[in-house]
XYZ file of C-alpha atoms in Angstrom:
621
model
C -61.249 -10.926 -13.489
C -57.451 -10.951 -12.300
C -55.019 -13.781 -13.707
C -52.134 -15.006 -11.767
C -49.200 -15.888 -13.533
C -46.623 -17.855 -11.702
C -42.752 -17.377 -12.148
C -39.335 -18.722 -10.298
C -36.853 -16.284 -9.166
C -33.423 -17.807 -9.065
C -31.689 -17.788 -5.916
C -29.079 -14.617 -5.971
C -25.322 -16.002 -7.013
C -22.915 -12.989 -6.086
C -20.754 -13.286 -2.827
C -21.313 -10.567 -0.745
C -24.733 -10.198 1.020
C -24.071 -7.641 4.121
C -25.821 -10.124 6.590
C -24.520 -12.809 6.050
C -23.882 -15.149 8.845
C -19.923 -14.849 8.614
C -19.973 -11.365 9.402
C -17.895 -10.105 12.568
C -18.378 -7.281 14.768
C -15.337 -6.650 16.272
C -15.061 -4.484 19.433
C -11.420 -4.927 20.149
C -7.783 -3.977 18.460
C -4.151 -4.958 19.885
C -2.019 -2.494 20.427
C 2.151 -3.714 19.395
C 5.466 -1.647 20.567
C 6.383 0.616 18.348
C 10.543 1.367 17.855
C 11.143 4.861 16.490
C 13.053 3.748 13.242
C 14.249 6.590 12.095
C 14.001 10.955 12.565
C 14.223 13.441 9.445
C 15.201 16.666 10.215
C 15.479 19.437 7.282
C 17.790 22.438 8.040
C 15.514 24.512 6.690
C 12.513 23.150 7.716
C 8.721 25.074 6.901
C 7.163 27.022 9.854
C 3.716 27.647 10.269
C 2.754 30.912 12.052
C 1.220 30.435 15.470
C -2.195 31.253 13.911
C -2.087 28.422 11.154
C -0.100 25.650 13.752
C -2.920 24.085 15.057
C -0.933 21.068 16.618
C 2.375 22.932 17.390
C 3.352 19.118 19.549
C 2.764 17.368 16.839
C 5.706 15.314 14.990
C 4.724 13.995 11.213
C 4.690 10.777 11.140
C 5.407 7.631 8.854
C 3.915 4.267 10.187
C 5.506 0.991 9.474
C 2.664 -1.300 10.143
C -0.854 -2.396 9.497
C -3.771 0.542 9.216
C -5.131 -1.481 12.852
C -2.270 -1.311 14.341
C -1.615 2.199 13.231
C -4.961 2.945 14.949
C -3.928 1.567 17.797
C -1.122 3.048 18.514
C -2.690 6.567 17.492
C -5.270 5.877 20.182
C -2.790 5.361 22.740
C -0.881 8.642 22.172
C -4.667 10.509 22.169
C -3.840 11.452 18.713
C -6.724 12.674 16.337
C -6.801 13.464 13.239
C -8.588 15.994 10.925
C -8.804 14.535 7.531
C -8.099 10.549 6.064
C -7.889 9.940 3.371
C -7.491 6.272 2.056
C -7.308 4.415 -1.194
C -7.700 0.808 0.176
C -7.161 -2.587 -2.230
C -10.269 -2.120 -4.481
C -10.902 -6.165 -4.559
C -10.114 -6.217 -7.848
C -8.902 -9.967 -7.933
C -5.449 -9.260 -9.305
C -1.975 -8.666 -8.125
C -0.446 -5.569 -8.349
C 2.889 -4.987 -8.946
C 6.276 -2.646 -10.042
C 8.954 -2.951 -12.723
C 12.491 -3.264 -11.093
C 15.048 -1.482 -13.040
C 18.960 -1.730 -12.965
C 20.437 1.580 -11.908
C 23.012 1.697 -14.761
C 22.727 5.604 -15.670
C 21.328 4.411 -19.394
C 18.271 6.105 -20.575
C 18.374 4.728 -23.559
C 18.056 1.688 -22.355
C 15.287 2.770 -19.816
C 13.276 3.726 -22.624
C 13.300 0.475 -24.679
C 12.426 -1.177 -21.009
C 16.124 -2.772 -21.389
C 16.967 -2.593 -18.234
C 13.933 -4.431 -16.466
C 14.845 -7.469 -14.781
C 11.038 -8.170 -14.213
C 8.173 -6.748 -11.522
C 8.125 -7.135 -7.475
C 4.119 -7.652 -6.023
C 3.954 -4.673 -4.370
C -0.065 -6.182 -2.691
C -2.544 -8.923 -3.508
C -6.080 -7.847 -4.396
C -7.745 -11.214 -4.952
C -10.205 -12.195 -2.308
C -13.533 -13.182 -1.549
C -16.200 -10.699 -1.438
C -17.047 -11.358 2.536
C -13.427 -11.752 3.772
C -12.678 -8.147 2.071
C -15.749 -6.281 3.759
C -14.511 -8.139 7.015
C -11.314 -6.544 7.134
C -12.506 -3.227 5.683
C -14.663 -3.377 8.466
C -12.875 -3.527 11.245
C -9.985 -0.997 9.859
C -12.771 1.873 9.214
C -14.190 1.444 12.751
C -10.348 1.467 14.115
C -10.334 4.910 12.111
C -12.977 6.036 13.368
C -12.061 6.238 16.689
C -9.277 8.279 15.819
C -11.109 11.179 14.058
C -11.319 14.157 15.605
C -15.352 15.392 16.177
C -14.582 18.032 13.199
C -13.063 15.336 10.753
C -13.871 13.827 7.410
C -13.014 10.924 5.185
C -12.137 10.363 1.681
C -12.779 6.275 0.805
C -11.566 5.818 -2.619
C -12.433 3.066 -4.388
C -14.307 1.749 -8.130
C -16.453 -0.284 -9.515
C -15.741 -3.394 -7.874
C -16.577 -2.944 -4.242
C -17.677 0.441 -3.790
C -21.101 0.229 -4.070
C -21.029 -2.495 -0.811
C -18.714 -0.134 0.836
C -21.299 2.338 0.578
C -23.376 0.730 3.269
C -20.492 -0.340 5.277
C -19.671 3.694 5.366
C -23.194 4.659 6.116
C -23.494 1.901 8.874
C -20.109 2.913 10.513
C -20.119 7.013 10.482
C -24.226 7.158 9.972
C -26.274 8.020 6.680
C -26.643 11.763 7.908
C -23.009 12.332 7.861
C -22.538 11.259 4.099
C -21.654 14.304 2.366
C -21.176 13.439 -1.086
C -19.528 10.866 -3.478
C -17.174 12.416 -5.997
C -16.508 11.163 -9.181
C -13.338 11.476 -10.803
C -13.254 10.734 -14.417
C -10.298 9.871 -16.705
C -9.600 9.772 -20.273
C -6.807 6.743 -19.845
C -7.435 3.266 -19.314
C -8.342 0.240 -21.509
C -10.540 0.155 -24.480
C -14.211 -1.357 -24.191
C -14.361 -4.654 -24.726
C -16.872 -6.710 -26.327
C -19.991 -6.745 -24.804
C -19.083 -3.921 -22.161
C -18.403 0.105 -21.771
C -15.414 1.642 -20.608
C -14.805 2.033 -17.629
C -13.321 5.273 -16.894
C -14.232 6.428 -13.688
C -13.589 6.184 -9.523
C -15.714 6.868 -6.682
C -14.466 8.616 -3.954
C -16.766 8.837 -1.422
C -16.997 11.705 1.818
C -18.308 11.485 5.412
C -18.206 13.915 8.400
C -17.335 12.252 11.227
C -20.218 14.078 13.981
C -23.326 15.855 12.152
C -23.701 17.248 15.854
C -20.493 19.076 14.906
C -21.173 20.422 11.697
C -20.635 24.065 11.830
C -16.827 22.887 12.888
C -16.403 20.470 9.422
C -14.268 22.316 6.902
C -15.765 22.323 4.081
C -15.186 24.444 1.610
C -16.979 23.803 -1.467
C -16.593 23.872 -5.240
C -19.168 25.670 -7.691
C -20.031 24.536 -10.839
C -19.290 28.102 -12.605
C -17.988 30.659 -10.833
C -17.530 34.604 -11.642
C -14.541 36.499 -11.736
C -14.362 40.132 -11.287
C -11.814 40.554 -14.414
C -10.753 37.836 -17.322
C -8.094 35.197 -16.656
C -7.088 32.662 -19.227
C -9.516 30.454 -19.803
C -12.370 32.709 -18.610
C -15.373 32.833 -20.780
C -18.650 35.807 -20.358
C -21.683 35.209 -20.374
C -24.755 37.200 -21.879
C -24.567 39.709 -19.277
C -21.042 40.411 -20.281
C -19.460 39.093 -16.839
C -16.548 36.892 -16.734
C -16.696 32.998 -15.306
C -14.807 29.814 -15.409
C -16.514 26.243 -15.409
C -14.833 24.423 -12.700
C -15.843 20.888 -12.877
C -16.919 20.229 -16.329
C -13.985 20.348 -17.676
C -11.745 17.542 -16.006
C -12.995 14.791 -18.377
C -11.690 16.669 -21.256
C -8.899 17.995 -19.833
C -8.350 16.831 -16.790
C -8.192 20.131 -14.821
C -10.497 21.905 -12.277
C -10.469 25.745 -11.485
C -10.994 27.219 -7.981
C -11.493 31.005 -7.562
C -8.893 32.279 -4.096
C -10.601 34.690 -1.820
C -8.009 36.672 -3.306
C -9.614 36.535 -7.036
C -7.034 34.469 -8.555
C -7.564 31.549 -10.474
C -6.064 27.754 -9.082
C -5.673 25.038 -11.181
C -5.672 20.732 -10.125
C -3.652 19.020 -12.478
C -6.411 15.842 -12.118
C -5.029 13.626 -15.051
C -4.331 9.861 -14.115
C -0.272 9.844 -13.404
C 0.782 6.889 -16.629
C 3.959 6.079 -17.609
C 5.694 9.755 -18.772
C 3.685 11.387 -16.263
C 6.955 13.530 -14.265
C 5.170 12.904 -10.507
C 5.791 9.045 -11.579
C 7.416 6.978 -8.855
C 7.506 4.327 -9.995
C 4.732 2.944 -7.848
C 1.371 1.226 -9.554
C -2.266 2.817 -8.836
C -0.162 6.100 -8.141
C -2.920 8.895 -7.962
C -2.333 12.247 -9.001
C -1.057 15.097 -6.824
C -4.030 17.445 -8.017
C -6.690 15.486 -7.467
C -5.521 14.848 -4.104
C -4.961 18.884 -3.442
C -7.881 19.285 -4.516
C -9.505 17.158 -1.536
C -7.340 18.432 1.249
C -8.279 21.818 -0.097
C -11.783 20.806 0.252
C -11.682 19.449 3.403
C -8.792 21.002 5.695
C -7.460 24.275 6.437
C -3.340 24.839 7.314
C -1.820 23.060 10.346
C -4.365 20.225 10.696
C -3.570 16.483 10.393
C -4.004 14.802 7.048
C -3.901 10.607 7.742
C -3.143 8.397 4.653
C -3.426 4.775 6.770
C -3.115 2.966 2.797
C 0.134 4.674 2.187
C 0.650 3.430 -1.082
C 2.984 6.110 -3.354
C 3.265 8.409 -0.687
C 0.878 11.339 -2.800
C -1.246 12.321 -0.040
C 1.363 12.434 2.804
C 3.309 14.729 0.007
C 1.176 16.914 -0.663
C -0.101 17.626 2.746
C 3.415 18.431 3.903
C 3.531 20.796 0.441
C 0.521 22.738 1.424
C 1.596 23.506 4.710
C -0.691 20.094 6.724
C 0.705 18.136 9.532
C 0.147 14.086 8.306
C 0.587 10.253 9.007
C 1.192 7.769 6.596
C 0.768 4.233 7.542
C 1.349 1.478 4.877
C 2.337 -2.475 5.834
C 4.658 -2.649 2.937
C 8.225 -1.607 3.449
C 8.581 -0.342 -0.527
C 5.514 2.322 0.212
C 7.709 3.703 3.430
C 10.572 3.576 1.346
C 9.267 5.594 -1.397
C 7.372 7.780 0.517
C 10.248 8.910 2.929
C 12.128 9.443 -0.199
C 9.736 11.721 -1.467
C 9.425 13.968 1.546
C 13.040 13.738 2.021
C 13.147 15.816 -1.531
C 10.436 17.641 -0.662
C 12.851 18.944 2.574
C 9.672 17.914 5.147
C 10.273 17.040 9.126
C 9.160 13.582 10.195
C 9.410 10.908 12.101
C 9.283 6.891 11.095
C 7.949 4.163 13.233
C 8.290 1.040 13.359
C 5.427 -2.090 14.789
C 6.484 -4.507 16.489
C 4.065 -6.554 16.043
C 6.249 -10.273 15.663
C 5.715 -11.242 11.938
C 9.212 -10.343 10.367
C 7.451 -9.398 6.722
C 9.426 -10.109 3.634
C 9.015 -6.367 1.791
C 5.172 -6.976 2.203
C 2.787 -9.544 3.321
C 2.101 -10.575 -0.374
C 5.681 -11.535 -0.968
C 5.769 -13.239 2.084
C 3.353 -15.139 1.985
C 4.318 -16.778 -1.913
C 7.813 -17.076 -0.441
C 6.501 -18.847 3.160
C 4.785 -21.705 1.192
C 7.686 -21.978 -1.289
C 9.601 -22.996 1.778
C 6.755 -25.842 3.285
C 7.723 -29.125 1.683
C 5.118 -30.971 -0.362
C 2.948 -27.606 -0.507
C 1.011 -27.417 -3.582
C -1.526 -24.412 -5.013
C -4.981 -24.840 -4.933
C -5.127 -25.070 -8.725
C -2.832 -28.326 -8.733
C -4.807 -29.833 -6.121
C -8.060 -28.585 -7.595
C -9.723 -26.788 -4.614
C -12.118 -23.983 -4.093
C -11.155 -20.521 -3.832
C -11.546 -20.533 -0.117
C -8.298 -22.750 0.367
C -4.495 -21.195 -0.060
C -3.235 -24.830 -0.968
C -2.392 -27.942 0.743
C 0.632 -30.437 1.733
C 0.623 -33.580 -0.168
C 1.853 -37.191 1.901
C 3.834 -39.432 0.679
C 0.822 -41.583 -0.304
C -0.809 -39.273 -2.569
C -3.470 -38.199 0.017
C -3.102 -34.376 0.862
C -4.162 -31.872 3.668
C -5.517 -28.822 2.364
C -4.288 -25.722 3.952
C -6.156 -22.493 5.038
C -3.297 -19.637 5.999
C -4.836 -17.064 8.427
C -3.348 -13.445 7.179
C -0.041 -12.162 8.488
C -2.332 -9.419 10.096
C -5.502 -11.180 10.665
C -5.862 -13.449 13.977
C -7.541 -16.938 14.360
C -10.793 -15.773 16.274
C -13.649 -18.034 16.960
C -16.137 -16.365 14.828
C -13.576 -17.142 12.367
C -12.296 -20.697 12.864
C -16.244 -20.742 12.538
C -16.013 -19.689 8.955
C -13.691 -22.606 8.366
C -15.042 -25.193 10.287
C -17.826 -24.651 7.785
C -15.502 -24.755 4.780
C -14.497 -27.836 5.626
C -17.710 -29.470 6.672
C -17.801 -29.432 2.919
C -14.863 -31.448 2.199
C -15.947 -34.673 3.899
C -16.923 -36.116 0.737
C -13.512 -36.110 -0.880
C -12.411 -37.302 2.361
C -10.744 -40.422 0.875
C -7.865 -37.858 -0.678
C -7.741 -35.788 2.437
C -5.440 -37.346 5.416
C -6.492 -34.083 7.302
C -7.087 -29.683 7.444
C -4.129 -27.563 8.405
C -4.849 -24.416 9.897
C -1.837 -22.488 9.785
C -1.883 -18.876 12.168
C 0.580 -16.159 12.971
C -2.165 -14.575 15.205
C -4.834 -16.064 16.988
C -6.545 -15.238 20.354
C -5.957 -16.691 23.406
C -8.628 -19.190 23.349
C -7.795 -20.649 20.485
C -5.723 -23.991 20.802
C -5.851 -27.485 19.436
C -7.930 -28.531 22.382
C -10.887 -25.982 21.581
C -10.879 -26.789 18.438
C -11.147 -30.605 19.053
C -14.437 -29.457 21.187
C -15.754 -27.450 18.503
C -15.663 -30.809 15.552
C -16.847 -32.949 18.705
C -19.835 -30.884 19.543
C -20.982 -29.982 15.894
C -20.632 -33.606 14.583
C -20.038 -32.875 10.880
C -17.070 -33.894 10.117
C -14.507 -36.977 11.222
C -11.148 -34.818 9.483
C -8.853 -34.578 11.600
C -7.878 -30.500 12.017
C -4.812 -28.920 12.771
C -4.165 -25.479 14.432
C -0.067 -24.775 13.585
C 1.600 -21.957 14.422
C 3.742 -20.553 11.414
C 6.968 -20.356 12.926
C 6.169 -24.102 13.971
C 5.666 -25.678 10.507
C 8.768 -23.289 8.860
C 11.030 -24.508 11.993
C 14.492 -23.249 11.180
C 13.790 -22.549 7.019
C 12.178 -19.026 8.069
C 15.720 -17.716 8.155
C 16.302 -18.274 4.581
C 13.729 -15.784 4.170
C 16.093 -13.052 4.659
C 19.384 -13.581 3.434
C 21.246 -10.822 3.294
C 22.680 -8.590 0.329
C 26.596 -7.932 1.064
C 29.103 -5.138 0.120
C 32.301 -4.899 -0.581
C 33.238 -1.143 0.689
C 36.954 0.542 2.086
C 37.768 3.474 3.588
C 40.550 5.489 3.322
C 41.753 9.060 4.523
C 42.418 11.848 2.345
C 44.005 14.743 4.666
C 41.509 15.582 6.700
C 38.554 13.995 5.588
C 37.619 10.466 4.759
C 36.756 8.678 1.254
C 34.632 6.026 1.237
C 34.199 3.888 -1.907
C 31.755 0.784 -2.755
C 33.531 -1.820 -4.944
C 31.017 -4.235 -5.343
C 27.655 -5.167 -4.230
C 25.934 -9.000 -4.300
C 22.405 -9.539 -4.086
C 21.159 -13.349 -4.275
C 17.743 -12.624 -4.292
C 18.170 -10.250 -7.462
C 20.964 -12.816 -8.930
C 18.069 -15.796 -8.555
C 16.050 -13.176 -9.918
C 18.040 -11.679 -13.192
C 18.449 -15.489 -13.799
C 14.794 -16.536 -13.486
C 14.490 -13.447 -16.151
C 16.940 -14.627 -18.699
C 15.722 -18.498 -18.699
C 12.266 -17.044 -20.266
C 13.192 -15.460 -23.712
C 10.809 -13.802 -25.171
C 10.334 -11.019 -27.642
C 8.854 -7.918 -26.013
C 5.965 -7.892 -28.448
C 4.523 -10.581 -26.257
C 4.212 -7.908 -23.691
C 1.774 -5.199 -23.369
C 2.317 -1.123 -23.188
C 0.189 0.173 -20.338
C -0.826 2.808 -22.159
C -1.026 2.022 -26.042
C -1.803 -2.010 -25.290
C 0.644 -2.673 -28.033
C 4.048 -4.500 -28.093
C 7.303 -3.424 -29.615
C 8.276 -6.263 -31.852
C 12.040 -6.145 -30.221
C 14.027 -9.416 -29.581
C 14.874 -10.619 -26.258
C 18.070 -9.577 -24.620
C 19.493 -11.146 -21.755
C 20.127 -9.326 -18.834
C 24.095 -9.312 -17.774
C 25.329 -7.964 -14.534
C 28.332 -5.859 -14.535
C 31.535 -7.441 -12.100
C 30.868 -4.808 -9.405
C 27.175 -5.067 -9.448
C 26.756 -2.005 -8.442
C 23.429 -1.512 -10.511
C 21.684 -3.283 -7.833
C 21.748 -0.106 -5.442
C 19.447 2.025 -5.450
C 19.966 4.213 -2.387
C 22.849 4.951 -0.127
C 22.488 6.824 2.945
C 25.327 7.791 6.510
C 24.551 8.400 9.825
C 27.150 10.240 10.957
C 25.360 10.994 14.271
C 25.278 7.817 15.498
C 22.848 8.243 18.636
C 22.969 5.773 21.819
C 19.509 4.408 21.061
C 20.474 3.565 17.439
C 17.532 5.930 15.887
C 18.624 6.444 12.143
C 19.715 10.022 11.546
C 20.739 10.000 8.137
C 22.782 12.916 7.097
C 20.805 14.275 4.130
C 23.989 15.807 2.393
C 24.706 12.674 1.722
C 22.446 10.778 0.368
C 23.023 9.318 -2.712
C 19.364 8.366 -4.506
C 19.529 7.179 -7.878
C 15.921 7.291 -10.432
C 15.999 4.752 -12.955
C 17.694 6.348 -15.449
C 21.161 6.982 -13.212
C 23.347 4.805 -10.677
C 25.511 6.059 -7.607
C 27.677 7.563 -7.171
C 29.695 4.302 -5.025
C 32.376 7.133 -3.740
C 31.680 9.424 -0.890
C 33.513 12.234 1.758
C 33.255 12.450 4.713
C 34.461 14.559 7.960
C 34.549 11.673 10.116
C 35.450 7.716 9.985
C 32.743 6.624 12.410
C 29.806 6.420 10.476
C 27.140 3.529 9.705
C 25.970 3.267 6.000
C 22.553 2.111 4.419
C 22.595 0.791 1.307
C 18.883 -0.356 -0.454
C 19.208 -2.512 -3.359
C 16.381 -2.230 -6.600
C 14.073 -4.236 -4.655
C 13.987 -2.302 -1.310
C 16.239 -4.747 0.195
C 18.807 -2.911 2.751
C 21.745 -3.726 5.004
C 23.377 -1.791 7.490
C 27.462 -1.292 7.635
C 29.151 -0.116 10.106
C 32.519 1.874 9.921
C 34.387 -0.816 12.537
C 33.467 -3.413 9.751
C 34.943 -1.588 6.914
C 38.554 -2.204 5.844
């Protein structure tokens, strides 16, 4: 006789179901003006021979902009693309962020971290679960459509998201294009806590673009063990007395894989996480490392096609692409990854172009800056944490009677669309309880579509009859009126010129940042001893006592960069004459006296936080 037991199952808590009602489907992406910023010509640039130049037309290209936009414009120009890679925010729900350092030439002081005046957010990574599949969404069908029929994609990601990316990946390129998802393991990282394991691994994860197409997808593959005709260090033999290597058992250990060339020689990837004393550091956090991204576009591409990075980040995969002889994009929405990167091919002596997109949100450094600055500069704006909302509002505006009007802040690259203004009619729906504290909702857009005004919104709270709060559609530039130009207030220099025979010297005396003034000062009203702060790699502190942080008269360890164009071209394209470029790493300063040939010139100087101004010669005494 059978016996049925009865049991409950709890309703599922986590966020992100894949069909859930929010979800958007979009079938549409703007395309902005573009300005060409800047060109970067080596004089001895690399040439591929006319069998490896597969797109001999082709200029590289850095992208000022968001990975949509980037699309877009791509799309336009019929451009396609033979290989993206991306390492996207892994929703990781924490801010990530860079050390500024003084350029005062000490290493000493470098070393004991003496000469940090604190970090810069370099992106936010906190969302919720659905609005970060959203927007994942839409960018990997906008890259999509600019793969070539041949193409792949790398998706790198971990442990937070990956597994609902997955789906998103198989839904967008199609199950039978999956290929495979790597896993690259590291030594480094953070102890196990209690109660958990290590975590010590990322998921990469590759699709073909076309299964119809397969016999045109490079790939070329990696074995396990493979045999060598004669011994090479590090070979081993087996019981038949022939030589072999292990290639990909031994990167947890070591952090290397081995490739056998068609030629019989032995390659090495350098796949160890880049940390702290790593020498490809730049300074930039979630740097990956150059061999493990080799590796990949080894993999997956052959010389003279085009490598796409449309999450810039560091700069790595643009770098190495241009090392090993591929054309490639790079597309990142914060100015310090174009920055860092077009320093790095600069170095490297690489050919490319940068763009700028126009697409009418003036960005201070990067939208995550911005956006803490923008509601510094909204009076009676207070976090969600003071005002004790959920995680779905940025903040609100508290009225002089107490009450308050919580605010929802569309993204500097998202646009109010109805599916969702849906999203947050629903939100607030939810608030009409505590309506007695809330005068009102402010919806506050840089984007929206066209459809979207006060008036359709009205319609929308008539028609549904949940709610009696008042809500407010505001543009941005509306509610910031004229305070959005204290945004960007500008560094000045104090620089003269003067002619030597022939030529021209040109000498910085001083240089005045507010920004990093407000900043240094900010620093030095928080003693501290630096054991209260952690070593990324060791977790321990130093035990040293605070030391303030004094600026020199000239200030001249603000700058971090100078560049001249000496070219000076009608359409004011950037040309910087690479001879003279003065770059300092954190353990020098610049050089603050230059020659030149002629006295019409206009000079670039970047300050520690990517900040930069423009002189021009007529302005300098």
């Amino acid at each position: 006789m059978k016996k049925v037991i009865k049991y409950n199952i709890a309703p599922a808590k986590g966020q992100a179901i894949l069909n859930f009602n929010d979800r958007r489907f979009p079938d549409t992406v703007e395309l902005f003006e573009t300005n060409l910023v800047e060109e970067v010509r080596s004089k001895k640039p690399k040439q591929l021979n006319a069998e490896s130049d597969l797109n001999p037309d082709f200029r590289n290209l850095l992208i000022h902009g968001d990975c949509l936009s980037a699309c877009a414009y791509l799309k336009s120009k019929n451009i396609k693309v033979d290989l993206v890679y991306i390492d996207p925010p892994f929703a990781s729900g924490a801010n990530y962020s860079k050390k500024i350092f003084l350029r005062n030439g000490d290493a000493e002081n470098i070393k004991n971290d003496d000469s940090s005046i604190g970090e810069e957010i370099l992106y936010s990574d906190i969302w919720q679960k659905e609005d970060y599949l959203n927007w994942l969404y839409e960018r990997l069908l906008a890259i999509r459509e600019v793969m070539s029929a041949k193409s792949c994609i790398y998706v790198h990601l971990d442990w937070h998201i990956g597994h609902y990316v997955k789906i998103l990946m198989d839904e967008i390129f199609g199950e039978e294009n999956f290929i495979n998802d790597i896993i690259w393991s590291y030594r480094s990282g953070g102890a196990s806590k209690e109660s958990s394991l290590p975590r010590k691994h990322d998921i990469i994860f590759l699709y073909s673009n076309n299964n119809n197409n397969e016999k045109e997808v490079v790939i070329n593959s990696i074995m396990e063990r493979q045999y060598l005709e004669k011994p090479f260090m590090g070979s081993k033999v087996d019981e038949n007395g022939n030589y072999y290597v292990d290639t990909l058992l031994r990167d947890v250990m070591e952090g290397v894989i081995c490739r056998v060339l068609e030629d019989g020689s032995l390659k090495e990837y350098n796949t160890r996480p880049v940390l702290n004393l790593s020498k490809e550091r730049v300074e930039y956090n979630t740097q990956k490392p150059e061999g493990l991204i080799e590796l990949l576009v080894d993999i997956a591409t052959t010389k003279g096609m085009i490598v796409a990075d449309l999450f810039n980040g560091s700069g790595t995969a643009v770098s190495v692409a241009a090392s090993m002889d591929r054309k490639y994009i790079g597309c990142d929405i914060g100015i310090n990854s174009i920055q860092t990167t077009r320093d790095r091919l600069v170095e490297d002596k690489a050919d490319f172009d940068i763009i700028k997109v126009n697409d009418g949100v003036k960005l201070f450094r990067n939208p995550a800056q911005t956006t803490a600055k923008l509601f510094s500069l909204i009076d009676g704006f207070k976090t969600k944490t003071e005002l004790q909302l959920g995680e779905f509002w940025d903040g609100g505006i508290v009225g002089k009677n107490g009450s308050y009007a919580p605010v929802k802040f569309i993204g500097l690259h998202e646009r109010l669309t109805k599916e969702l203004l849906d999203i947050i009619l629903e939100e607030i729906y939810q608030l009409q309880d505590s309506s007695n504290e809330i005068e009102g909702i402010k919806i506050i857009y840089a984007h929206k579509d066209l459809e979207i005004d006060q008036e359709y919104v009205d319609k929308e709270i008539r028609r549904k009859r949940k709610t009696d709060l008042k809500v407010e559609v505001i543009d941005l530039n509306t509610i910031l009126g004229s305070k959005s130009e204290t945004l960007f207030t500008p560094d000045n220099a104090d620089v003269e010129m003067v002619k030597d025979g022939a030529k021209y010297s040109v000498k910085i005396n001083s240089y005045f940042s507010s920004y990093l003034k407000n900043k240094i000062d900010d620093y030095n009203a928080k003693p501290k001893k630096n054991d209260d702060l952690i070593d990324e790699e060791n977790e321990t502190g130093g035990g040293k006592k605070f030391t303030p942080i004094k600026l020199s008269k000239n200030g001249l360890e603000l700058i971090e960069s100078v560049q001249f164009d000496t070219t000076l071209r009608e359409d004011g394209v950037w040309i910087s004459n690479l001879d003279l470029e003065d770059k300092a790493g954190i353990k020098e300063k610049i050089k603050a006296k230059y020659v030149l040939n002629t006295n019409k010139f206009k000079m670039k100087i970047r300050n520690i936080a990517g900040d930069e101004i423009i002189i021009d010669s007529t302005a300098v005494k």
